Short mmCIF file of C-alpha atoms in Angstrom, two decimals:
data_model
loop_
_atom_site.label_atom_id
_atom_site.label_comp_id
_atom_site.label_asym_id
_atom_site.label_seq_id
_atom_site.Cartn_x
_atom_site.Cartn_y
_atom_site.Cartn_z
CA UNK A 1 -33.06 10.33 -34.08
CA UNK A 2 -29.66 12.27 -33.77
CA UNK A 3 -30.77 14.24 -31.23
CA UNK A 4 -32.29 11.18 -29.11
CA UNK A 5 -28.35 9.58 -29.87
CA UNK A 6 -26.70 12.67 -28.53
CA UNK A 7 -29.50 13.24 -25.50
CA UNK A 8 -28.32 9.52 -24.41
CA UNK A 9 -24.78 9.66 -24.91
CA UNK A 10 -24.82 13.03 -22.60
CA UNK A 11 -26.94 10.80 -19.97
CA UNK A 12 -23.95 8.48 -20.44
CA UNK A 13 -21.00 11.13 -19.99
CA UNK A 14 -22.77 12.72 -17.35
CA UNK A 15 -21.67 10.17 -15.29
CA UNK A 16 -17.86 10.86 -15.03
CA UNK A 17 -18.43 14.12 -14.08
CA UNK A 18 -15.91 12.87 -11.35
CA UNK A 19 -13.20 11.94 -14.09
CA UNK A 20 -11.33 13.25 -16.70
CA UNK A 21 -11.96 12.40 -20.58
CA UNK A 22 -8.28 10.64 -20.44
CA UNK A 23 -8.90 9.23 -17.30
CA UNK A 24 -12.31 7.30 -19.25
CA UNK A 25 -9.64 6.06 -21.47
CA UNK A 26 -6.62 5.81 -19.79
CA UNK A 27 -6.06 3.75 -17.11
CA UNK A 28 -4.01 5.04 -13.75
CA UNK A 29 -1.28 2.75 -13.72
CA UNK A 30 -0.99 3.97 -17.34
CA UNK A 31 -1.13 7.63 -16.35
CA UNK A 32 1.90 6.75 -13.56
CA UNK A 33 4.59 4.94 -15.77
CA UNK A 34 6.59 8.29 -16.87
CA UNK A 35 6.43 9.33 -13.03
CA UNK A 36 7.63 5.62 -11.94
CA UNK A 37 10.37 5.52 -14.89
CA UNK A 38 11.39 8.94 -13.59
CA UNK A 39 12.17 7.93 -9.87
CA UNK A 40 14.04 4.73 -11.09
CA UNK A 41 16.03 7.39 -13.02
CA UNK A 42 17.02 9.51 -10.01
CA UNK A 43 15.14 12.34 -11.39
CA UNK A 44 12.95 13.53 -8.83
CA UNK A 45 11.91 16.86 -10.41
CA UNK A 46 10.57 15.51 -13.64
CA UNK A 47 8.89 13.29 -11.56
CA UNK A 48 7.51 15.93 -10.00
CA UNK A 49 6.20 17.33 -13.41
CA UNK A 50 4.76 14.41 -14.61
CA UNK A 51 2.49 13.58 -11.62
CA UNK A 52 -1.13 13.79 -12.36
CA UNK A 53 -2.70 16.84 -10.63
CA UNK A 54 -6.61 17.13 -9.89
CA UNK A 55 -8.67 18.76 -8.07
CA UNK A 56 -10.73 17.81 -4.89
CA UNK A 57 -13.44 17.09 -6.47
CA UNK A 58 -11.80 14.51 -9.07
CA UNK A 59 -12.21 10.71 -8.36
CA UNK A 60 -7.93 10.31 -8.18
CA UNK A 61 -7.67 13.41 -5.29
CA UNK A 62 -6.74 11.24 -2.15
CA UNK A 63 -4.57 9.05 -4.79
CA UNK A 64 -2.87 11.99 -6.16
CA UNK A 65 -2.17 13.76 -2.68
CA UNK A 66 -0.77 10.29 -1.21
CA UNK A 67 1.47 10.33 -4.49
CA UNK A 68 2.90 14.31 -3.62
CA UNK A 69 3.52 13.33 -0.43
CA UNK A 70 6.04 10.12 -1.09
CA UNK A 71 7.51 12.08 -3.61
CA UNK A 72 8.41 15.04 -1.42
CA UNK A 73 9.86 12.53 1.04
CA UNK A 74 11.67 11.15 -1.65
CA UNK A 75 13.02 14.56 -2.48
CA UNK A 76 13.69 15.14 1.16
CA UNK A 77 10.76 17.68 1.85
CA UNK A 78 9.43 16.51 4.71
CA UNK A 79 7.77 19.56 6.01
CA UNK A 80 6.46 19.80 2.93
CA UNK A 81 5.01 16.03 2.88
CA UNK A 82 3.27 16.20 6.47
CA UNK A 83 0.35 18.80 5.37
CA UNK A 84 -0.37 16.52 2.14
CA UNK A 85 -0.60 12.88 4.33
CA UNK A 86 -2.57 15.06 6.89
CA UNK A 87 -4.98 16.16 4.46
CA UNK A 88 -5.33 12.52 3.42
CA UNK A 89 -6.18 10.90 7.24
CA UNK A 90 -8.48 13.81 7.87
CA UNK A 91 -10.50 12.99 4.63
CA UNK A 92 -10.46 9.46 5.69
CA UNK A 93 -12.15 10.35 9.38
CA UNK A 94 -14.66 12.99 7.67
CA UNK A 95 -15.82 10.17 5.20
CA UNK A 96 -15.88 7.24 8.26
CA UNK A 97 -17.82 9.52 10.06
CA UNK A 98 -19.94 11.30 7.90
CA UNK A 99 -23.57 9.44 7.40
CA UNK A 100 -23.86 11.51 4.32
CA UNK A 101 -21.11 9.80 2.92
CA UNK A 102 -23.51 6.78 2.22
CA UNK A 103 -25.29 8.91 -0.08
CA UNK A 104 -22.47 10.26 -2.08
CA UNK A 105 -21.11 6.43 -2.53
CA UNK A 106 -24.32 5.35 -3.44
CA UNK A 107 -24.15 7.70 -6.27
CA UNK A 108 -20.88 7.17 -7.62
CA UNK A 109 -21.87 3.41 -7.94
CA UNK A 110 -24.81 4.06 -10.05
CA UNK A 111 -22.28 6.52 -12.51
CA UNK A 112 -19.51 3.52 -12.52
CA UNK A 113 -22.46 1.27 -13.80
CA UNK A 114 -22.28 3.08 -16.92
CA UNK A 115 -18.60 4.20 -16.87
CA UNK A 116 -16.34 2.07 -15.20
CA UNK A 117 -15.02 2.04 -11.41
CA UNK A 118 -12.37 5.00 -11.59
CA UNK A 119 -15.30 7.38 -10.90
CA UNK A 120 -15.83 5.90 -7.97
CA UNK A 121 -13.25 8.27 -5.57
CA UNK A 122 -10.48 6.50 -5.03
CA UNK A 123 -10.28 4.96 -0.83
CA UNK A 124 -6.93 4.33 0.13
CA UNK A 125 -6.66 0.54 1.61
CA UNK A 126 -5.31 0.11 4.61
CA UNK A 127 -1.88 -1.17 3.99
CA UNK A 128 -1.84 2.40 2.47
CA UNK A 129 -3.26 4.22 5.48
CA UNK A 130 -0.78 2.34 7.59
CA UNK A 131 1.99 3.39 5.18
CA UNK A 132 0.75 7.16 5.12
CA UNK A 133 1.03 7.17 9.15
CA UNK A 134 4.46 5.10 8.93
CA UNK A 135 5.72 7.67 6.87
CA UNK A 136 4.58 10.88 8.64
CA UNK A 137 5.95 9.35 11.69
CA UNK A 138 9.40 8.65 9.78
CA UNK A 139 9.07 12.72 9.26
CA UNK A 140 9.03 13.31 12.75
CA UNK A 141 11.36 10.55 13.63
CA UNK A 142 13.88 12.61 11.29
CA UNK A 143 13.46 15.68 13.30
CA UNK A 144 14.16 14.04 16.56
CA UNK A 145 10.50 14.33 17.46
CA UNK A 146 9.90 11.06 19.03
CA UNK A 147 6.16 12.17 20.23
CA UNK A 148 4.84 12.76 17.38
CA UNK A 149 6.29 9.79 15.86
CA UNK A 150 4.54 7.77 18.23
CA UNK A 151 1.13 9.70 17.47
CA UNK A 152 1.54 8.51 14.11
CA UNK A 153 2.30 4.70 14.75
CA UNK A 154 -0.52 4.71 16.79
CA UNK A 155 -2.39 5.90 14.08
CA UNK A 156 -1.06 3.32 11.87
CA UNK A 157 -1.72 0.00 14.21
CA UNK A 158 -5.79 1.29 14.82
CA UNK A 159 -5.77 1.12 11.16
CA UNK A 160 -4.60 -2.42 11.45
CA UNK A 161 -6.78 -3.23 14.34
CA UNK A 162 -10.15 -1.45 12.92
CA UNK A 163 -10.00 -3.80 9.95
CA UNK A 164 -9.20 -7.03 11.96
CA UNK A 165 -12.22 -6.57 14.08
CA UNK A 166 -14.32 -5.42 10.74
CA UNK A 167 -16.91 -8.30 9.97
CA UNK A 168 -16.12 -9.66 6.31
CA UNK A 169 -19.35 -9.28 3.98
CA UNK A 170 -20.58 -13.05 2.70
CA UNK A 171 -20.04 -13.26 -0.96
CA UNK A 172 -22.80 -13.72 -3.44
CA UNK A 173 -23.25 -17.27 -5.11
CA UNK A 174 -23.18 -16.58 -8.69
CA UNK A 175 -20.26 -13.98 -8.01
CA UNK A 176 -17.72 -16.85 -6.51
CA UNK A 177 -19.01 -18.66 -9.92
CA UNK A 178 -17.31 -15.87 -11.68
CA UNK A 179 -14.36 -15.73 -9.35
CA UNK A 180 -13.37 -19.35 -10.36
CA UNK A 181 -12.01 -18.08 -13.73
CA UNK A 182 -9.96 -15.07 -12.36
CA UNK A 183 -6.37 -15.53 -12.54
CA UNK A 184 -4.24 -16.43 -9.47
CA UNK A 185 -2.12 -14.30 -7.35
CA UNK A 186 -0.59 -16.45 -5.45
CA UNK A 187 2.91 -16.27 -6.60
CA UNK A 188 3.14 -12.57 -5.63
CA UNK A 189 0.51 -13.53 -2.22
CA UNK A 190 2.88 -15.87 -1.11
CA UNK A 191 2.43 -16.99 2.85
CA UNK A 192 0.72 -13.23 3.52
CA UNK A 193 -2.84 -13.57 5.34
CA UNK A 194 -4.10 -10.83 4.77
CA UNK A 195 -4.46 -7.27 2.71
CA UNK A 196 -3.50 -4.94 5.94
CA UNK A 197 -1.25 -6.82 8.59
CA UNK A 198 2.28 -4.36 8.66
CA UNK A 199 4.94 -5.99 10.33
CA UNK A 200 7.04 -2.72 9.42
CA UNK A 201 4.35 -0.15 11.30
CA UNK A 202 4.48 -2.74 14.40
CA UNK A 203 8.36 -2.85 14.17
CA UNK A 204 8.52 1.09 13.75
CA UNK A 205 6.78 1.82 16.75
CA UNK A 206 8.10 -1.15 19.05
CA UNK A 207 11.63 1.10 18.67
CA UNK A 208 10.37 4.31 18.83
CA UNK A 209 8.53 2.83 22.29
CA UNK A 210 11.68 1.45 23.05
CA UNK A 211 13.93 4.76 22.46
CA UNK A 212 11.67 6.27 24.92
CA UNK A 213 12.06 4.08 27.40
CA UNK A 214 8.46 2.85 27.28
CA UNK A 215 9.46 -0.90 27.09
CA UNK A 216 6.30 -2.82 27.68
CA UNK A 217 4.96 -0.96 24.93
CA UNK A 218 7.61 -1.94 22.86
CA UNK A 219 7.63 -5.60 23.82
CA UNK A 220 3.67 -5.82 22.88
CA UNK A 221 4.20 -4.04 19.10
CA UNK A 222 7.53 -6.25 18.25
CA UNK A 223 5.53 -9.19 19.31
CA UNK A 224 2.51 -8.89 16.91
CA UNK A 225 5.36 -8.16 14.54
CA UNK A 226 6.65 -11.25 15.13
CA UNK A 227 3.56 -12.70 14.49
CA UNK A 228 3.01 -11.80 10.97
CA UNK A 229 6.60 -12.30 10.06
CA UNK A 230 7.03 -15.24 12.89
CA UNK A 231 10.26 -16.52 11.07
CA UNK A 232 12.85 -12.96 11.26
CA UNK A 233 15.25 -13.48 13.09
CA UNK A 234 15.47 -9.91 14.35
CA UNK A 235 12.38 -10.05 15.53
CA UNK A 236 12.90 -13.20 17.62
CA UNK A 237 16.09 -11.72 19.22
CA UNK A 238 13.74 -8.79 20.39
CA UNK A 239 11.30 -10.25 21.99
CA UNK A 240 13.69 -12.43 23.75
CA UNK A 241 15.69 -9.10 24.65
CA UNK A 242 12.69 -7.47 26.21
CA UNK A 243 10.84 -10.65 27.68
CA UNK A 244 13.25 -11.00 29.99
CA UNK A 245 14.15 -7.62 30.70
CA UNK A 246 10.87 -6.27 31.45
CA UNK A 247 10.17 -9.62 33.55
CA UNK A 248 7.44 -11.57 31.22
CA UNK A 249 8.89 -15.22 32.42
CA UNK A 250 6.44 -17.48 30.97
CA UNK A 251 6.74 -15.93 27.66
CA UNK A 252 10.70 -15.89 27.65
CA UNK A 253 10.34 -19.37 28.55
CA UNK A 254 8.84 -20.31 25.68
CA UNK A 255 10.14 -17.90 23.17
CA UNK A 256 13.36 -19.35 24.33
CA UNK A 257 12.58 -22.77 23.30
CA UNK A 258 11.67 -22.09 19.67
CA UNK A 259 14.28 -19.34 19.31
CA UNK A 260 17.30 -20.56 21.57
CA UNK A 261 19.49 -18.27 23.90
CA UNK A 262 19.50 -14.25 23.24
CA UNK A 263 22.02 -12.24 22.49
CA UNK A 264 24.17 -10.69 25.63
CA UNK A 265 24.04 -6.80 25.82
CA UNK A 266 27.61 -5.80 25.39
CA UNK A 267 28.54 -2.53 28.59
CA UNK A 268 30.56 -0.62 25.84
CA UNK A 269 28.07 -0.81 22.69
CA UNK A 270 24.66 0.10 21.49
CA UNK A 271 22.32 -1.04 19.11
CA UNK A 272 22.06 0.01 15.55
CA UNK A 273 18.88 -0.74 13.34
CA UNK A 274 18.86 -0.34 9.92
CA UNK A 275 15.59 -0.43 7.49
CA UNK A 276 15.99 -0.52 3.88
CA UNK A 277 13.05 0.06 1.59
CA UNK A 278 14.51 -0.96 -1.90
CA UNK A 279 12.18 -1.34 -5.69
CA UNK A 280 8.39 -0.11 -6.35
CA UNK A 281 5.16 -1.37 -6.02
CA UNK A 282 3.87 -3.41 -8.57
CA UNK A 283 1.41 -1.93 -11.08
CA UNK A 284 -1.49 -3.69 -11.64
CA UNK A 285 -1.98 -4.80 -15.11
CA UNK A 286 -5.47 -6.05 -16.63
CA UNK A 287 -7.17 -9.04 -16.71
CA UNK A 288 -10.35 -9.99 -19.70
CA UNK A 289 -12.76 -12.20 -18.53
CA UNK A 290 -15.53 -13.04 -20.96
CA UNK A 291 -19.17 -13.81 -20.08
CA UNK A 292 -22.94 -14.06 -21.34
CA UNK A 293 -25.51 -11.30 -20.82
CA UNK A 294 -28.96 -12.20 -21.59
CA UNK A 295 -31.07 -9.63 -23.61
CA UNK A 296 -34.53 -9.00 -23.11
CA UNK A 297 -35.21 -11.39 -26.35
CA UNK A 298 -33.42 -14.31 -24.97
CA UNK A 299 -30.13 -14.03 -26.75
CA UNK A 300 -26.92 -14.26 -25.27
CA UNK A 301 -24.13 -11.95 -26.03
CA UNK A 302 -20.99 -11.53 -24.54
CA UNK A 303 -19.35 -9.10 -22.79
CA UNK A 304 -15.78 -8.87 -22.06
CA UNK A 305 -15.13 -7.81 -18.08
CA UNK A 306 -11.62 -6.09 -17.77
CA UNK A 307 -10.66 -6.66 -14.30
CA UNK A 308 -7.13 -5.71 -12.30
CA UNK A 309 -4.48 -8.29 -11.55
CA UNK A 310 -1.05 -8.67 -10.44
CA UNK A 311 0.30 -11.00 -12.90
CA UNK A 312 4.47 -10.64 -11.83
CA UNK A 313 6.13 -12.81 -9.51
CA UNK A 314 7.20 -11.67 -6.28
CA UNK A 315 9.85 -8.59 -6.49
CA UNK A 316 13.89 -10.04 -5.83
CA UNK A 317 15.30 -7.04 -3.70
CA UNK A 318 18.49 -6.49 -5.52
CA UNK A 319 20.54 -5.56 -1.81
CA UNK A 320 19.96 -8.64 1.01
CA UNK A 321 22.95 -7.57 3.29
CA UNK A 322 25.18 -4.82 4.74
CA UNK A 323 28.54 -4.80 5.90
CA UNK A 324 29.68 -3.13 8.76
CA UNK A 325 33.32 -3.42 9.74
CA UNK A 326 33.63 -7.38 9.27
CA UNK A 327 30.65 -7.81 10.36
CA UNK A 328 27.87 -8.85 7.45
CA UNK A 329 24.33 -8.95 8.22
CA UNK A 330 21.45 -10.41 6.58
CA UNK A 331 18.69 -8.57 5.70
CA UNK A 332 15.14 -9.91 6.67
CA UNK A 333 11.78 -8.86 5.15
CA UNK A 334 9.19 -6.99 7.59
CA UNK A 335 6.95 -6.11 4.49
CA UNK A 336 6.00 -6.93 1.22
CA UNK A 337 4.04 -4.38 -0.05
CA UNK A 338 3.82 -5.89 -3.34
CA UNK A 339 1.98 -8.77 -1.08
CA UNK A 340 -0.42 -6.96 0.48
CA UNK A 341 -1.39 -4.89 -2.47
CA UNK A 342 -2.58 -7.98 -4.45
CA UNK A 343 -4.09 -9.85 -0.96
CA UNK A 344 -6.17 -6.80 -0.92
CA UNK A 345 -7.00 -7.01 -4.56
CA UNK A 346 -7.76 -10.23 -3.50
CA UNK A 347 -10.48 -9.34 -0.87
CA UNK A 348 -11.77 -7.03 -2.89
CA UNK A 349 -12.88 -9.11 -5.84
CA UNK A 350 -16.21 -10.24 -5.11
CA UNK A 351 -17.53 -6.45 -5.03
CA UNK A 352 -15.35 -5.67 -7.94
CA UNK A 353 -16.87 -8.20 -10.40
CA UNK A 354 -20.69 -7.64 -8.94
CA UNK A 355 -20.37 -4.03 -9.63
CA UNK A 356 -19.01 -5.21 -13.59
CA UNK A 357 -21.76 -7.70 -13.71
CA UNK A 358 -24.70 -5.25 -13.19
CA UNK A 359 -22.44 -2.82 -15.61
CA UNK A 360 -22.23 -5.27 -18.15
CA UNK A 361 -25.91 -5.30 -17.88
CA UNK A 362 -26.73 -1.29 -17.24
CA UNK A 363 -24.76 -0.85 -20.52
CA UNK A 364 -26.42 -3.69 -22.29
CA UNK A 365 -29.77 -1.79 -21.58
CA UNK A 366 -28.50 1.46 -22.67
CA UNK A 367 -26.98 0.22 -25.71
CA UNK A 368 -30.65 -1.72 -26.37
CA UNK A 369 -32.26 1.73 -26.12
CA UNK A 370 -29.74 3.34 -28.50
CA UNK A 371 -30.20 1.02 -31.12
CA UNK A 372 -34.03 1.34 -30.51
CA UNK A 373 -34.09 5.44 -30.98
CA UNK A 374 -30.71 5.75 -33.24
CA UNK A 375 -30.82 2.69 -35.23
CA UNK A 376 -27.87 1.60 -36.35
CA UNK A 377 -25.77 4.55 -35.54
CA UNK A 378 -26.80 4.75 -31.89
CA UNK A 379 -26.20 0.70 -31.59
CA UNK A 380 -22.51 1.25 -33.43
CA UNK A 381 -21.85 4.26 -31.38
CA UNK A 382 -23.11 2.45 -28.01
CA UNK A 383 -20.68 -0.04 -28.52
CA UNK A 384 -17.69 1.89 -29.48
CA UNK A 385 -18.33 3.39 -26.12
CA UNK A 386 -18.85 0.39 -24.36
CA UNK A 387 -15.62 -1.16 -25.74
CA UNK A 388 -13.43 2.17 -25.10
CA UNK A 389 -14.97 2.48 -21.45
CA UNK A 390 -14.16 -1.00 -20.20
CA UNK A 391 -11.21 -0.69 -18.64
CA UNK A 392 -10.06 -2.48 -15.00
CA UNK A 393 -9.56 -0.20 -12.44
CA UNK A 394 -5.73 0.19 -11.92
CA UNK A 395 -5.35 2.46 -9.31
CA UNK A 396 -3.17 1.77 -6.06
CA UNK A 397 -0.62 4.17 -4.44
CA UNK A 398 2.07 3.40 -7.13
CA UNK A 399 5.26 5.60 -5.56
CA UNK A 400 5.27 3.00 -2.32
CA UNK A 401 8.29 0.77 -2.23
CA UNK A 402 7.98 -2.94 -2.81
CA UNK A 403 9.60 -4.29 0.52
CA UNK A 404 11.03 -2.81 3.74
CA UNK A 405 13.96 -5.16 5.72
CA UNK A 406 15.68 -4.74 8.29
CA UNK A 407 19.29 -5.77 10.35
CA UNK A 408 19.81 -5.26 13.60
CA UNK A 409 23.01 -5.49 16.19
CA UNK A 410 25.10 -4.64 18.11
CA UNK A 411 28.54 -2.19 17.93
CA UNK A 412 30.96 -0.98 19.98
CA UNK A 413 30.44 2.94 21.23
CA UNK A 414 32.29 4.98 18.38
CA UNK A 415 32.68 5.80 14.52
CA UNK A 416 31.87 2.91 12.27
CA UNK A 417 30.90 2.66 8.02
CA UNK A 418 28.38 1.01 6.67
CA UNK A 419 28.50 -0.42 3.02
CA UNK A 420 25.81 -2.23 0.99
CA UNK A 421 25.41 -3.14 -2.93
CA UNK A 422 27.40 -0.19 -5.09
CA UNK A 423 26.64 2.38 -3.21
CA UNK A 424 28.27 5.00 -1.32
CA UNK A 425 29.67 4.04 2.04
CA UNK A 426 27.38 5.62 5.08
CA UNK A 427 29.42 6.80 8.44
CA UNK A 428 27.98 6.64 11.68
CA UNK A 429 28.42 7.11 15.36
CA UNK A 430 27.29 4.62 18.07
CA UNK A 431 26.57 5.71 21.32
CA UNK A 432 26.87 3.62 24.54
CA UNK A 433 23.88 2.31 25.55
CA UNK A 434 22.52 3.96 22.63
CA UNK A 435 20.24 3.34 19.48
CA UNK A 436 20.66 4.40 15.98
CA UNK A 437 18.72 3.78 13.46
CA UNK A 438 19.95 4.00 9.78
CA UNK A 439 16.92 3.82 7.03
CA UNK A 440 17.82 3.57 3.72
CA UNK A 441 16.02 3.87 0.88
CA UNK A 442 16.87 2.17 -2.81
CA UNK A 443 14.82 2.33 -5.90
CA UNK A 444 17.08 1.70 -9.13
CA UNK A 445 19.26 4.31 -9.39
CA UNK A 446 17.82 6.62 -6.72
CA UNK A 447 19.24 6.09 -3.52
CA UNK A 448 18.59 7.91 -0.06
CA UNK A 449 19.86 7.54 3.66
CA UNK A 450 18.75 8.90 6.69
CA UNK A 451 20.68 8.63 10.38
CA UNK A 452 19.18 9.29 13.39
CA UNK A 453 19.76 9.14 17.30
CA UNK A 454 16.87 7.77 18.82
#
């Protein structure tokens, strides 16, 4: 009997070969407070320390290389980020390509049927791939490398564009039963569409198209900005800018109607952009849902289904203008992460509670066949493990920010300081005919700045 209890409960283990013991039993976003309390300290290097390290054959890898990466640009290692976001997208095209790949996912839902989903390895959503590619562009950007900023952005709008042509699964009757009693998100979701539309990638590479003097490019990118974020004023102003400059009259006609008269280009100034990424990502916390699993008897008995959720409102940027000189300028959302991150939650639910459905059930069967050949120590110790190993699936790319804004204007050609919330004052220098772009970056008491010529 004891051996038949231990010969199962190795079948069972066996299974999270792909995990860590304290992974089985310790959620990520768990795993990732000390590291998140540490940046909102300002203290990068015991951030550092606390990360969770794996290797590439652990479920978390991508996760845990995406996390190295935003803290080395937090930390201003840039060169050292690149090689750990590369390693990332490159992962991502081997396992989009590979046919294999079918197999090895095929396998790591059966072990998740008897574990829970962190063994599955961890895909990075697309918001997230468009974020990795935003911010190894931003590396180049801060080395004056325009080109290979613009490799990147591309990168980062195909991500966009793959998924919007993508045909959307049809969801499973008894599934959309079971999605009836999970919790809203809607106060977090707000007006957002969709889990992968960035108005910040679009807006990143409309001005690095527009630094390089590649304007129609630039008009296309701000424009599908705009239409995510249809209501920002910045946005509006630039596609009225470039409509007319680059000659597109039927569209300035009507952008001109809903958005009135744009701004006159001043001989003696230049434009200055500044993007401010202020707060982090929301954690997802977990959500019980109960519900009956039928035994091969008849009976009923039910399970509890832990299940991630964002449960906080929407994030309250603690900064919403600048000063420059006397001039104060409101700062406008482009992103949400916080947004996206639960619209793709979202989306993903219907998989996510089939695949805890036919685990409730795998384990049900196991636990039946424990109690058969252990008695009442294999049924006890079955359900011990059952209980212990149902936890929801917390894992997201927790070191993002929660929202990106920008301002936008015009100044005169010269020196000029830019203040904001208590912070220290920034100085800058406007070139004629120039643009500068200022991006900031506030989490608590961390606080980083960047200025660059474009």
């Amino acid at each position: 009997m004891q051996r038949s209890v231990i010969f199962g409960f190795c079948a069972i283990l066996g299974g999270c070969s792909t995990i860590g013991l304290g992974d089985l039993f310790t959620d990520y976003a768990s795993q990732m407070t000390p590291v998140r309390q540490a940046i909102n300290s300002n203290d990068l290097a015991q951030a550092q320390q606390l990360l969770p390290t794996n290797g590439p054959s652990h479920s978390n890898y991508l996760l845990n290389q995406l996390e190295q990466a935003r803290l080395n640009n937090l930390s201003n290692q840039y060169d050292t980020a690149q090689p750990y976001y590369e390693a990332v997208y490159q992962q991502m095209e081997i396992k989009r390509q590979a046919a294999k790949v079918q197999l090895s996912a095929g396998l790591e839902q059966s072990n998740a049927l008897l574990t829970n989903d962190s063994v599955i390895a961890y895909t990075p959503a697309p918001y997230e791939m468009s974020m990795l590619h935003s911010y190894k562009a931003l590396g180049y950007v801060f080395k004056n490398d325009v080109e290979g900023a613009l490799v990147e952005v591309r990168r980062a709008n195909k991500v966009q564009t793959d998924v919007l042509t993508a045909n959307q699964d049809d969801i499973d009757a008894s599934v959309k039963e079971a999605q009836k009693h999970y919790p809203s998100m809607d106060d977090v979701i707000k007006n957002v569409k969709n889990g992968y539309q960035n108005a910040f990638t679009f807006y990143l590479s409309g001005l690095l198209y527009q630094s390089n003097k590649q304007f129609d490019d630039a008009y296309i990118d701000y424009k599908k900005a705009l239409e995510i974020n249809p209501d920002n004023a910045y946005l509006q102003q630039d596609v009225l800018y470039l409509a007319k400059k680059q000659g597109f009259d039927q569209d300035f006609v009507e952008y001109k109607k809903r958005f009135g008269e744009p701004t006159k280009q001043a001989d003696n100034s230049g434009d200055v952009v500044v993007l401010i990424e202020q707060g982090l990502v929301p954690e997802k916390d977990e959500f019980v849902l109960r519900l009956p699993i039928y035994t091969s008897g008849g009976d009923a008995r039910f399970y509890s289904l832990a299940m991630p959720v964002y449960k906080d409102n929407a994030y309250v940027p603690a900064i919403n203008e600048i000063r420059i000189a006397a001039h104060v300028l409101p700062l406008s959302p482009l992103v949400r992460l916080e947004a996206l991150a639960a619209k793709t939650l979202e989306e993903q639910t219907p998989a996510r509670v089939s695949r805890q459905i036919l685990r409730l059930v795998a384990k049900e069967k196991v636990r039946a066949e424990l109690a058969r050949s252990g008695g009442d120590v294999g049924n006890i110790l079955a359900n011990i493990y059952n209980l212990a190993s149902e936890q929801a699936d917390t894992r997201s790319w927790l070191t993002l920010p929660n929202q990106i804004s920008v301002a936008r204007t015009q100044l005169s050609a010269g020196d000029h300081v830019l203040t904001f919330g208590a912070h220290n004052s920034i100085n800058f220098t406007v070139s004629k005919q120039g643009l500068t772009l200022i991006y900031l970056t506030s989490i608590n008491n961390y606080f980083n700045s960047h200025v660059v010529q474009l």
